[in-house]
C-alpha cells in the first residue's frame, strides 16, 4: 500500500486486483475498483481493462465497452477480444 500511496501505477493495479478478487486480502470490490481507477486515469492499460471487466460483470455493457475501447487503442489485445466476445453474445 505504501507504493500505491507514493503513486505507483503498478501498485494501484496489484492492490485493485487483489481487493477486487479477494486474493490475499478480504474481498472489497469497491476498494478494488478505486485502486484500478487511480491507475487507469494515469494510463495503466491493464487497470483500464479490469475496469471494463468489472463493469461487464455488473451488467454495464456500454461502460465496459468504453473502458475496453480505451485499452484497445492503447494496444491491449485482450480488450479487443473482450469487445468481440461481447458483440458475439449480442450485448
PDB file of N, CA and C in Angstrom:
ATOM      1  N   UNK A   1       0.814  -1.209   0.000  1.00  0.00           N
ATOM      2  CA  UNK A   1       0.000   0.000   0.000  1.00  0.00           C
ATOM      3  C   UNK A   1       0.851   1.263   0.000  1.00  0.00           C
ATOM      4  N   UNK A   2       2.049   1.193   0.545  1.00  0.00           N
ATOM      5  CA  UNK A   2       2.912   2.367   0.568  1.00  0.00           C
ATOM      6  C   UNK A   2       3.287   2.796  -0.850  1.00  0.00           C
ATOM      7  N   UNK A   3       3.572   1.825  -1.713  1.00  0.00           N
ATOM      8  CA  UNK A   3       3.916   2.153  -3.099  1.00  0.00           C
ATOM      9  C   UNK A   3       2.738   2.823  -3.802  1.00  0.00           C
ATOM     10  N   UNK A   4       1.527   2.360  -3.532  1.00  0.00           N
ATOM     11  CA  UNK A   4       0.341   2.977  -4.132  1.00  0.00           C
ATOM     12  C   UNK A   4       0.186   4.408  -3.619  1.00  0.00           C
ATOM     13  N   UNK A   5       0.427   4.603  -2.315  1.00  0.00           N
ATOM     14  CA  UNK A   5       0.340   5.947  -1.752  1.00  0.00           C
ATOM     15  C   UNK A   5       1.359   6.883  -2.376  1.00  0.00           C
ATOM     16  N   UNK A   6       2.473   6.318  -2.823  1.00  0.00           N
ATOM     17  CA  UNK A   6       3.503   7.120  -3.475  1.00  0.00           C
ATOM     18  C   UNK A   6       3.236   7.293  -4.973  1.00  0.00           C
ATOM     19  N   UNK A   7       2.139   6.693  -5.458  1.00  0.00           N
ATOM     20  CA  UNK A   7       1.729   6.918  -6.835  1.00  0.00           C
ATOM     21  C   UNK A   7       2.119   5.854  -7.836  1.00  0.00           C
ATOM     22  N   UNK A   8       2.584   4.711  -7.389  1.00  0.00           N
ATOM     23  CA  UNK A   8       2.961   3.646  -8.315  1.00  0.00           C
ATOM     24  C   UNK A   8       1.716   3.076  -8.995  1.00  0.00           C
ATOM     25  N   UNK A   9       1.686   3.171 -10.328  1.00  0.00           N
ATOM     26  CA  UNK A   9       0.544   2.650 -11.079  1.00  0.00           C
ATOM     27  C   UNK A   9       0.442   1.143 -10.956  1.00  0.00           C
ATOM     28  N   UNK A  10       1.577   0.465 -11.006  1.00  0.00           N
ATOM     29  CA  UNK A  10       1.566  -0.995 -10.863  1.00  0.00           C
ATOM     30  C   UNK A  10       1.058  -1.401  -9.484  1.00  0.00           C
ATOM     31  N   UNK A  11       1.426  -0.638  -8.460  1.00  0.00           N
ATOM     32  CA  UNK A  11       0.957  -0.948  -7.104  1.00  0.00           C
ATOM     33  C   UNK A  11      -0.557  -0.764  -7.010  1.00  0.00           C
ATOM     34  N   UNK A  12      -1.074   0.308  -7.607  1.00  0.00           N
ATOM     35  CA  UNK A  12      -2.532   0.504  -7.622  1.00  0.00           C
ATOM     36  C   UNK A  12      -3.217  -0.656  -8.340  1.00  0.00           C
ATOM     37  N   UNK A  13      -2.635  -1.074  -9.463  1.00  0.00           N
ATOM     38  CA  UNK A  13      -3.217  -2.192 -10.214  1.00  0.00           C
ATOM     39  C   UNK A  13      -3.222  -3.460  -9.360  1.00  0.00           C
ATOM     40  N   UNK A  14      -2.097  -3.783  -8.764  1.00  0.00           N
ATOM     41  CA  UNK A  14      -1.993  -5.007  -7.958  1.00  0.00           C
ATOM     42  C   UNK A  14      -2.949  -4.966  -6.763  1.00  0.00           C
ATOM     43  N   UNK A  15      -3.010  -3.824  -6.087  1.00  0.00           N
ATOM     44  CA  UNK A  15      -3.942  -3.698  -4.961  1.00  0.00           C
ATOM     45  C   UNK A  15      -5.386  -3.820  -5.442  1.00  0.00           C
ATOM     46  N   UNK A  16      -5.690  -3.140  -6.548  1.00  0.00           N
ATOM     47  CA  UNK A  16      -7.038  -3.192  -7.086  1.00  0.00           C
ATOM     48  C   UNK A  16      -7.458  -4.598  -7.437  1.00  0.00           C
ATOM     49  N   UNK A  17      -6.580  -5.305  -8.097  1.00  0.00           N
ATOM     50  CA  UNK A  17      -6.852  -6.683  -8.492  1.00  0.00           C
ATOM     51  C   UNK A  17      -7.020  -7.571  -7.259  1.00  0.00           C
ATOM     52  N   UNK A  18      -6.149  -7.383  -6.278  1.00  0.00           N
ATOM     53  CA  UNK A  18      -6.218  -8.194  -5.054  1.00  0.00           C
ATOM     54  C   UNK A  18      -7.509  -7.949  -4.296  1.00  0.00           C
ATOM     55  N   UNK A  19      -7.856  -6.685  -4.100  1.00  0.00           N
ATOM     56  CA  UNK A  19      -9.091  -6.370  -3.375  1.00  0.00           C
ATOM     57  C   UNK A  19     -10.322  -6.808  -4.162  1.00  0.00           C
ATOM     58  N   UNK A  20     -10.314  -6.576  -5.455  1.00  0.00           N
ATOM     59  CA  UNK A  20     -11.487  -6.920  -6.268  1.00  0.00           C
ATOM     60  C   UNK A  20     -11.784  -8.419  -6.206  1.00  0.00           C
ATOM     61  N   UNK A  21     -10.716  -9.233  -6.283  1.00  0.00           N
ATOM     62  CA  UNK A  21     -10.884 -10.694  -6.309  1.00  0.00           C
ATOM     63  C   UNK A  21     -10.713 -11.356  -4.944  1.00  0.00           C
ATOM     64  N   UNK A  22     -10.266 -10.595  -3.942  1.00  0.00           N
ATOM     65  CA  UNK A  22     -10.045 -11.171  -2.624  1.00  0.00           C
ATOM     66  C   UNK A  22      -8.828 -12.071  -2.578  1.00  0.00           C
ATOM     67  N   UNK A  23      -7.797 -11.737  -3.339  1.00  0.00           N
ATOM     68  CA  UNK A  23      -6.561 -12.526  -3.341  1.00  0.00           C
ATOM     69  C   UNK A  23      -5.641 -12.044  -2.227  1.00  0.00           C
ATOM     70  N   UNK A  24      -5.540 -12.824  -1.170  1.00  0.00           N
ATOM     71  CA  UNK A  24      -4.647 -12.495  -0.061  1.00  0.00           C
ATOM     72  C   UNK A  24      -5.191 -11.452   0.897  1.00  0.00           C
ATOM     73  N   UNK A  25      -6.341 -10.897   0.577  1.00  0.00           N
ATOM     74  CA  UNK A  25      -7.000  -9.901   1.432  1.00  0.00           C
ATOM     75  C   UNK A  25      -8.495 -10.173   1.401  1.00  0.00           C
ATOM     76  N   UNK A  26      -9.214  -9.551   2.330  1.00  0.00           N
ATOM     77  CA  UNK A  26     -10.663  -9.687   2.304  1.00  0.00           C
ATOM     78  C   UNK A  26     -11.200  -8.994   1.043  1.00  0.00           C
ATOM     79  N   UNK A  27     -12.118  -9.663   0.359  1.00  0.00           N
ATOM     80  CA  UNK A  27     -12.675  -9.104  -0.870  1.00  0.00           C
ATOM     81  C   UNK A  27     -13.337  -7.757  -0.605  1.00  0.00           C
ATOM     82  N   UNK A  28     -12.989  -6.787  -1.419  1.00  0.00           N
ATOM     83  CA  UNK A  28     -13.545  -5.434  -1.320  1.00  0.00           C
ATOM     84  C   UNK A  28     -13.629  -4.881  -2.736  1.00  0.00           C
ATOM     85  N   UNK A  29     -14.706  -5.233  -3.439  1.00  0.00           N
ATOM     86  CA  UNK A  29     -14.833  -4.820  -4.839  1.00  0.00           C
ATOM     87  C   UNK A  29     -14.792  -3.303  -5.025  1.00  0.00           C
ATOM     88  N   UNK A  30     -15.546  -2.524  -4.227  1.00  0.00           N
ATOM     89  CA  UNK A  30     -15.449  -1.067  -4.404  1.00  0.00           C
ATOM     90  C   UNK A  30     -14.030  -0.533  -4.170  1.00  0.00           C
ATOM     91  N   UNK A  31     -13.354  -1.063  -3.163  1.00  0.00           N
ATOM     92  CA  UNK A  31     -11.973  -0.659  -2.911  1.00  0.00           C
ATOM     93  C   UNK A  31     -11.057  -1.050  -4.049  1.00  0.00           C
ATOM     94  N   UNK A  32     -11.294  -2.230  -4.611  1.00  0.00           N
ATOM     95  CA  UNK A  32     -10.512  -2.668  -5.751  1.00  0.00           C
ATOM     96  C   UNK A  32     -10.715  -1.773  -6.954  1.00  0.00           C
ATOM     97  N   UNK A  33     -11.960  -1.432  -7.224  1.00  0.00           N
ATOM     98  CA  UNK A  33     -12.263  -0.546  -8.354  1.00  0.00           C
ATOM     99  C   UNK A  33     -11.605   0.815  -8.146  1.00  0.00           C
ATOM    100  N   UNK A  34     -11.605   1.296  -6.914  1.00  0.00           N
ATOM    101  CA  UNK A  34     -10.969   2.588  -6.617  1.00  0.00           C
ATOM    102  C   UNK A  34      -9.496   2.576  -7.025  1.00  0.00           C
ATOM    103  N   UNK A  35      -8.773   1.535  -6.633  1.00  0.00           N
ATOM    104  CA  UNK A  35      -7.346   1.451  -6.974  1.00  0.00           C
ATOM    105  C   UNK A  35      -7.155   1.293  -8.483  1.00  0.00           C
ATOM    106  N   UNK A  36      -8.016   0.517  -9.116  1.00  0.00           N
ATOM    107  CA  UNK A  36      -7.918   0.366 -10.563  1.00  0.00           C
ATOM    108  C   UNK A  36      -8.155   1.706 -11.257  1.00  0.00           C
ATOM    109  N   UNK A  37      -9.111   2.487 -10.765  1.00  0.00           N
ATOM    110  CA  UNK A  37      -9.377   3.808 -11.337  1.00  0.00           C
ATOM    111  C   UNK A  37      -8.172   4.726 -11.177  1.00  0.00           C
ATOM    112  N   UNK A  38      -7.536   4.664 -10.016  1.00  0.00           N
ATOM    113  CA  UNK A  38      -6.367   5.512  -9.768  1.00  0.00           C
ATOM    114  C   UNK A  38      -5.274   5.252 -10.806  1.00  0.00           C
ATOM    115  N   UNK A  39      -5.074   4.000 -11.140  1.00  0.00           N
ATOM    116  CA  UNK A  39      -4.050   3.660 -12.134  1.00  0.00           C
ATOM    117  C   UNK A  39      -4.529   3.936 -13.550  1.00  0.00           C
ATOM    118  N   UNK A  40      -5.794   3.633 -13.835  1.00  0.00           N
ATOM    119  CA  UNK A  40      -6.316   3.772 -15.201  1.00  0.00           C
ATOM    120  C   UNK A  40      -6.305   5.218 -15.672  1.00  0.00           C
ATOM    121  N   UNK A  41      -6.677   6.145 -14.809  1.00  0.00           N
ATOM    122  CA  UNK A  41      -6.720   7.549 -15.236  1.00  0.00           C
ATOM    123  C   UNK A  41      -5.332   8.097 -15.542  1.00  0.00           C
ATOM    124  N   UNK A  42      -4.313   7.388 -15.083  1.00  0.00           N
ATOM    125  CA  UNK A  42      -2.936   7.800 -15.364  1.00  0.00           C
ATOM    126  C   UNK A  42      -2.305   6.958 -16.478  1.00  0.00           C
ATOM    127  N   UNK A  43      -3.138   6.149 -17.158  1.00  0.00           N
ATOM    128  CA  UNK A  43      -2.660   5.444 -18.330  1.00  0.00           C
ATOM    129  C   UNK A  43      -2.273   3.991 -18.157  1.00  0.00           C
ATOM    130  N   UNK A  44      -2.606   3.373 -17.045  1.00  0.00           N
ATOM    131  CA  UNK A  44      -2.261   1.960 -16.842  1.00  0.00           C
ATOM    132  C   UNK A  44      -3.268   1.091 -17.591  1.00  0.00           C
ATOM    133  N   UNK A  45      -2.810   0.464 -18.658  1.00  0.00           N
ATOM    134  CA  UNK A  45      -3.701  -0.231 -19.591  1.00  0.00           C
ATOM    135  C   UNK A  45      -4.405  -1.432 -18.973  1.00  0.00           C
ATOM    136  N   UNK A  46      -3.719  -2.222 -18.171  1.00  0.00           N
ATOM    137  CA  UNK A  46      -4.361  -3.393 -17.564  1.00  0.00           C
ATOM    138  C   UNK A  46      -5.436  -2.986 -16.562  1.00  0.00           C
ATOM    139  N   UNK A  47      -5.216  -1.880 -15.867  1.00  0.00           N
ATOM    140  CA  UNK A  47      -6.240  -1.375 -14.949  1.00  0.00           C
ATOM    141  C   UNK A  47      -7.480  -0.956 -15.722  1.00  0.00           C
ATOM    142  N   UNK A  48      -7.278  -0.306 -16.861  1.00  0.00           N
ATOM    143  CA  UNK A  48      -8.411   0.103 -17.689  1.00  0.00           C
ATOM    144  C   UNK A  48      -9.183  -1.127 -18.158  1.00  0.00           C
ATOM    145  N   UNK A  49      -8.463  -2.166 -18.546  1.00  0.00           N
ATOM    146  CA  UNK A  49      -9.122  -3.401 -18.975  1.00  0.00           C
ATOM    147  C   UNK A  49      -9.932  -3.997 -17.829  1.00  0.00           C
ATOM    148  N   UNK A  50      -9.352  -4.038 -16.634  1.00  0.00           N
ATOM    149  CA  UNK A  50     -10.058  -4.613 -15.484  1.00  0.00           C
ATOM    150  C   UNK A  50     -11.294  -3.806 -15.108  1.00  0.00           C
ATOM    151  N   UNK A  51     -11.261  -2.491 -15.307  1.00  0.00           N
ATOM    152  CA  UNK A  51     -12.469  -1.695 -15.068  1.00  0.00           C
ATOM    153  C   UNK A  51     -13.566  -2.130 -16.027  1.00  0.00           C
ATOM    154  N   UNK A  52     -13.171  -2.451 -17.260  1.00  0.00           N
ATOM    155  CA  UNK A  52     -14.140  -2.981 -18.220  1.00  0.00           C
ATOM    156  C   UNK A  52     -14.719  -4.301 -17.752  1.00  0.00           C
ATOM    157  N   UNK A  53     -13.874  -5.155 -17.224  1.00  0.00           N
ATOM    158  CA  UNK A  53     -14.334  -6.448 -16.695  1.00  0.00           C
ATOM    159  C   UNK A  53     -15.326  -6.228 -15.557  1.00  0.00           C
ATOM    160  N   UNK A  54     -15.007  -5.315 -14.656  1.00  0.00           N
ATOM    161  CA  UNK A  54     -15.888  -5.042 -13.518  1.00  0.00           C
ATOM    162  C   UNK A  54     -17.243  -4.524 -13.997  1.00  0.00           C
ATOM    163  N   UNK A  55     -17.225  -3.613 -14.962  1.00  0.00           N
ATOM    164  CA  UNK A  55     -18.490  -3.077 -15.483  1.00  0.00           C
ATOM    165  C   UNK A  55     -19.288  -4.156 -16.207  1.00  0.00           C
ATOM    166  N   UNK A  56     -18.598  -4.992 -16.945  1.00  0.00           N
ATOM    167  CA  UNK A  56     -19.269  -6.084 -17.655  1.00  0.00           C
ATOM    168  C   UNK A  56     -19.973  -7.008 -16.663  1.00  0.00           C
ATOM    169  N   UNK A  57     -19.280  -7.363 -15.598  1.00  0.00           N
ATOM    170  CA  UNK A  57     -19.858  -8.255 -14.587  1.00  0.00           C
ATOM    171  C   UNK A  57     -21.047  -7.627 -13.879  1.00  0.00           C
ATOM    172  N   UNK A  58     -21.081  -6.301 -13.851  1.00  0.00           N
ATOM    173  CA  UNK A  58     -22.209  -5.587 -13.253  1.00  0.00           C
ATOM    174  C   UNK A  58     -23.336  -5.333 -14.251  1.00  0.00           C
ATOM    175  N   UNK A  59     -23.163  -5.822 -15.479  1.00  0.00           N
ATOM    176  CA  UNK A  59     -24.196  -5.649 -16.494  1.00  0.00           C
ATOM    177  C   UNK A  59     -24.166  -4.299 -17.184  1.00  0.00           C
ATOM    178  N   UNK A  60     -23.125  -3.517 -16.940  1.00  0.00           N
ATOM    179  CA  UNK A  60     -22.973  -2.204 -17.575  1.00  0.00           C
ATOM    180  C   UNK A  60     -22.152  -2.351 -18.856  1.00  0.00           C
ATOM    181  N   UNK A  61     -22.778  -2.917 -19.886  1.00  0.00           N
ATOM    182  CA  UNK A  61     -22.062  -3.270 -21.101  1.00  0.00           C
ATOM    183  C   UNK A  61     -21.530  -2.058 -21.854  1.00  0.00           C
ATOM    184  N   UNK A  62     -22.261  -0.964 -21.837  1.00  0.00           N
ATOM    185  CA  UNK A  62     -21.793   0.229 -22.533  1.00  0.00           C
ATOM    186  C   UNK A  62     -20.519   0.773 -21.885  1.00  0.00           C
ATOM    187  N   UNK A  63     -20.520   0.855 -20.553  1.00  0.00           N
ATOM    188  CA  UNK A  63     -19.320   1.319 -19.846  1.00  0.00           C
ATOM    189  C   UNK A  63     -18.164   0.340 -20.030  1.00  0.00           C
ATOM    190  N   UNK A  64     -18.472  -0.949 -20.006  1.00  0.00           N
ATOM    191  CA  UNK A  64     -17.433  -1.953 -20.218  1.00  0.00           C
ATOM    192  C   UNK A  64     -16.781  -1.750 -21.575  1.00  0.00           C
ATOM    193  N   UNK A  65     -17.609  -1.568 -22.601  1.00  0.00           N
ATOM    194  CA  UNK A  65     -17.044  -1.396 -23.948  1.00  0.00           C
ATOM    195  C   UNK A  65     -16.238  -0.102 -24.049  1.00  0.00           C
ATOM    196  N   UNK A  66     -16.644   0.939 -23.327  1.00  0.00           N
ATOM    197  CA  UNK A  66     -15.870   2.187 -23.343  1.00  0.00           C
ATOM    198  C   UNK A  66     -14.485   1.979 -22.736  1.00  0.00           C
ATOM    199  N   UNK A  67     -14.434   1.290 -21.600  1.00  0.00           N
ATOM    200  CA  UNK A  67     -13.131   1.000 -20.986  1.00  0.00           C
ATOM    201  C   UNK A  67     -12.281   0.149 -21.925  1.00  0.00           C
ATOM    202  N   UNK A  68     -12.901  -0.869 -22.510  1.00  0.00           N
ATOM    203  CA  UNK A  68     -12.151  -1.756 -23.396  1.00  0.00           C
ATOM    204  C   UNK A  68     -11.704  -1.057 -24.672  1.00  0.00           C
ATOM    205  N   UNK A  69     -12.498  -0.117 -25.166  1.00  0.00           N
ATOM    206  CA  UNK A  69     -12.080   0.636 -26.362  1.00  0.00           C
ATOM    207  C   UNK A  69     -10.831   1.458 -26.053  1.00  0.00           C
ATOM    208  N   UNK A  70     -10.801   2.058 -24.877  1.00  0.00           N
ATOM    209  CA  UNK A  70      -9.631   2.847 -24.483  1.00  0.00           C
ATOM    210  C   UNK A  70      -8.396   1.965 -24.403  1.00  0.00           C
ATOM    211  N   UNK A  71      -8.519   0.827 -23.733  1.00  0.00           N
ATOM    212  CA  UNK A  71      -7.345  -0.039 -23.588  1.00  0.00           C
ATOM    213  C   UNK A  71      -6.979  -0.709 -24.913  1.00  0.00           C
ATOM    214  N   UNK A  72      -7.965  -0.932 -25.789  1.00  0.00           N
ATOM    215  CA  UNK A  72      -7.655  -1.454 -27.121  1.00  0.00           C
ATOM    216  C   UNK A  72      -6.839  -0.435 -27.901  1.00  0.00           C
ATOM    217  N   UNK A  73      -7.223   0.824 -27.826  1.00  0.00           N
ATOM    218  CA  UNK A  73      -6.471   1.885 -28.512  1.00  0.00           C
ATOM    219  C   UNK A  73      -5.049   2.000 -27.977  1.00  0.00           C
ATOM    220  N   UNK A  74      -4.844   1.545 -26.743  1.00  0.00           N
ATOM    221  CA  UNK A  74      -3.511   1.560 -26.143  1.00  0.00           C
ATOM    222  C   UNK A  74      -2.729   0.295 -26.494  1.00  0.00           C
ATOM    223  N   UNK A  75      -3.354  -0.581 -27.313  1.00  0.00           N
ATOM    224  CA  UNK A  75      -2.659  -1.772 -27.787  1.00  0.00           C
ATOM    225  C   UNK A  75      -2.891  -3.032 -26.986  1.00  0.00           C
ATOM    226  N   UNK A  76      -3.875  -3.047 -26.097  1.00  0.00           N
ATOM    227  CA  UNK A  76      -4.122  -4.207 -25.242  1.00  0.00           C
ATOM    228  C   UNK A  76      -5.092  -5.151 -25.948  1.00  0.00           C
ATOM    229  N   UNK A  77      -4.560  -6.186 -26.577  1.00  0.00           N
ATOM    230  CA  UNK A  77      -5.344  -7.095 -27.407  1.00  0.00           C
ATOM    231  C   UNK A  77      -6.437  -7.832 -26.630  1.00  0.00           C
ATOM    232  N   UNK A  78      -6.199  -8.095 -25.373  1.00  0.00           N
ATOM    233  CA  UNK A  78      -7.190  -8.791 -24.535  1.00  0.00           C
ATOM    234  C   UNK A  78      -8.503  -7.997 -24.492  1.00  0.00           C
ATOM    235  N   UNK A  79      -8.407  -6.675 -24.511  1.00  0.00           N
ATOM    236  CA  UNK A  79      -9.609  -5.840 -24.506  1.00  0.00           C
ATOM    237  C   UNK A  79     -10.347  -5.942 -25.831  1.00  0.00           C
ATOM    238  N   UNK A  80      -9.607  -5.984 -26.927  1.00  0.00           N
ATOM    239  CA  UNK A  80     -10.232  -6.153 -28.244  1.00  0.00           C
ATOM    240  C   UNK A  80     -10.990  -7.475 -28.298  1.00  0.00           C
ATOM    241  N   UNK A  81     -10.388  -8.518 -27.775  1.00  0.00           N
ATOM    242  CA  UNK A  81     -11.055  -9.826 -27.749  1.00  0.00           C
ATOM    243  C   UNK A  81     -12.308  -9.795 -26.878  1.00  0.00           C
ATOM    244  N   UNK A  82     -12.256  -9.055 -25.771  1.00  0.00           N
ATOM    245  CA  UNK A  82     -13.427  -8.941 -24.902  1.00  0.00           C
ATOM    246  C   UNK A  82     -14.575  -8.237 -25.633  1.00  0.00           C
ATOM    247  N   UNK A  83     -14.251  -7.199 -26.392  1.00  0.00           N
ATOM    248  CA  UNK A  83     -15.270  -6.483 -27.173  1.00  0.00           C
ATOM    249  C   UNK A  83     -15.889  -7.418 -28.203  1.00  0.00           C
ATOM    250  N   UNK A  84     -15.042  -8.166 -28.886  1.00  0.00           N
ATOM    251  CA  UNK A  84     -15.539  -9.116 -29.895  1.00  0.00           C
ATOM    252  C   UNK A  84     -16.498 -10.121 -29.273  1.00  0.00           C
ATOM    253  N   UNK A  85     -16.116 -10.675 -28.119  1.00  0.00           N
ATOM    254  CA  UNK A  85     -16.965 -11.658 -27.448  1.00  0.00           C
ATOM    255  C   UNK A  85     -18.283 -11.046 -27.006  1.00  0.00           C
ATOM    256  N   UNK A  86     -18.221  -9.835 -26.520  1.00  0.00           N
ATOM    257  CA  UNK A  86     -19.434  -9.166 -26.072  1.00  0.00           C
ATOM    258  C   UNK A  86     -20.414  -8.981 -27.242  1.00  0.00           C
ATOM    259  N   UNK A  87     -19.896  -8.572 -28.373  1.00  0.00           N
ATOM    260  CA  UNK A  87     -20.762  -8.368 -29.535  1.00  0.00           C
ATOM    261  C   UNK A  87     -21.267  -9.686 -30.093  1.00  0.00           C
ATOM    262  N   UNK A  88     -20.457 -10.735 -30.030  1.00  0.00           N
ATOM    263  CA  UNK A  88     -20.918 -12.056 -30.464  1.00  0.00           C
ATOM    264  C   UNK A  88     -22.111 -12.519 -29.642  1.00  0.00           C
ATOM    265  N   UNK A  89     -22.123 -12.138 -28.356  1.00  0.00           N
ATOM    266  CA  UNK A  89     -23.215 -12.517 -27.466  1.00  0.00           C
ATOM    267  C   UNK A  89     -24.416 -11.582 -27.602  1.00  0.00           C
ATOM    268  N   UNK A  90     -24.261 -10.539 -28.410  1.00  0.00           N
ATOM    269  CA  UNK A  90     -25.352  -9.595 -28.618  1.00  0.00           C
ATOM    270  C   UNK A  90     -25.561  -8.633 -27.471  1.00  0.00           C
ATOM    271  N   UNK A  91     -24.512  -8.330 -26.739  1.00  0.00           N
ATOM    272  CA  UNK A  91     -24.632  -7.448 -25.571  1.00  0.00           C
ATOM    273  C   UNK A  91     -24.202  -6.048 -25.898  1.00  0.00           C
TER     274      UNK A  91
END
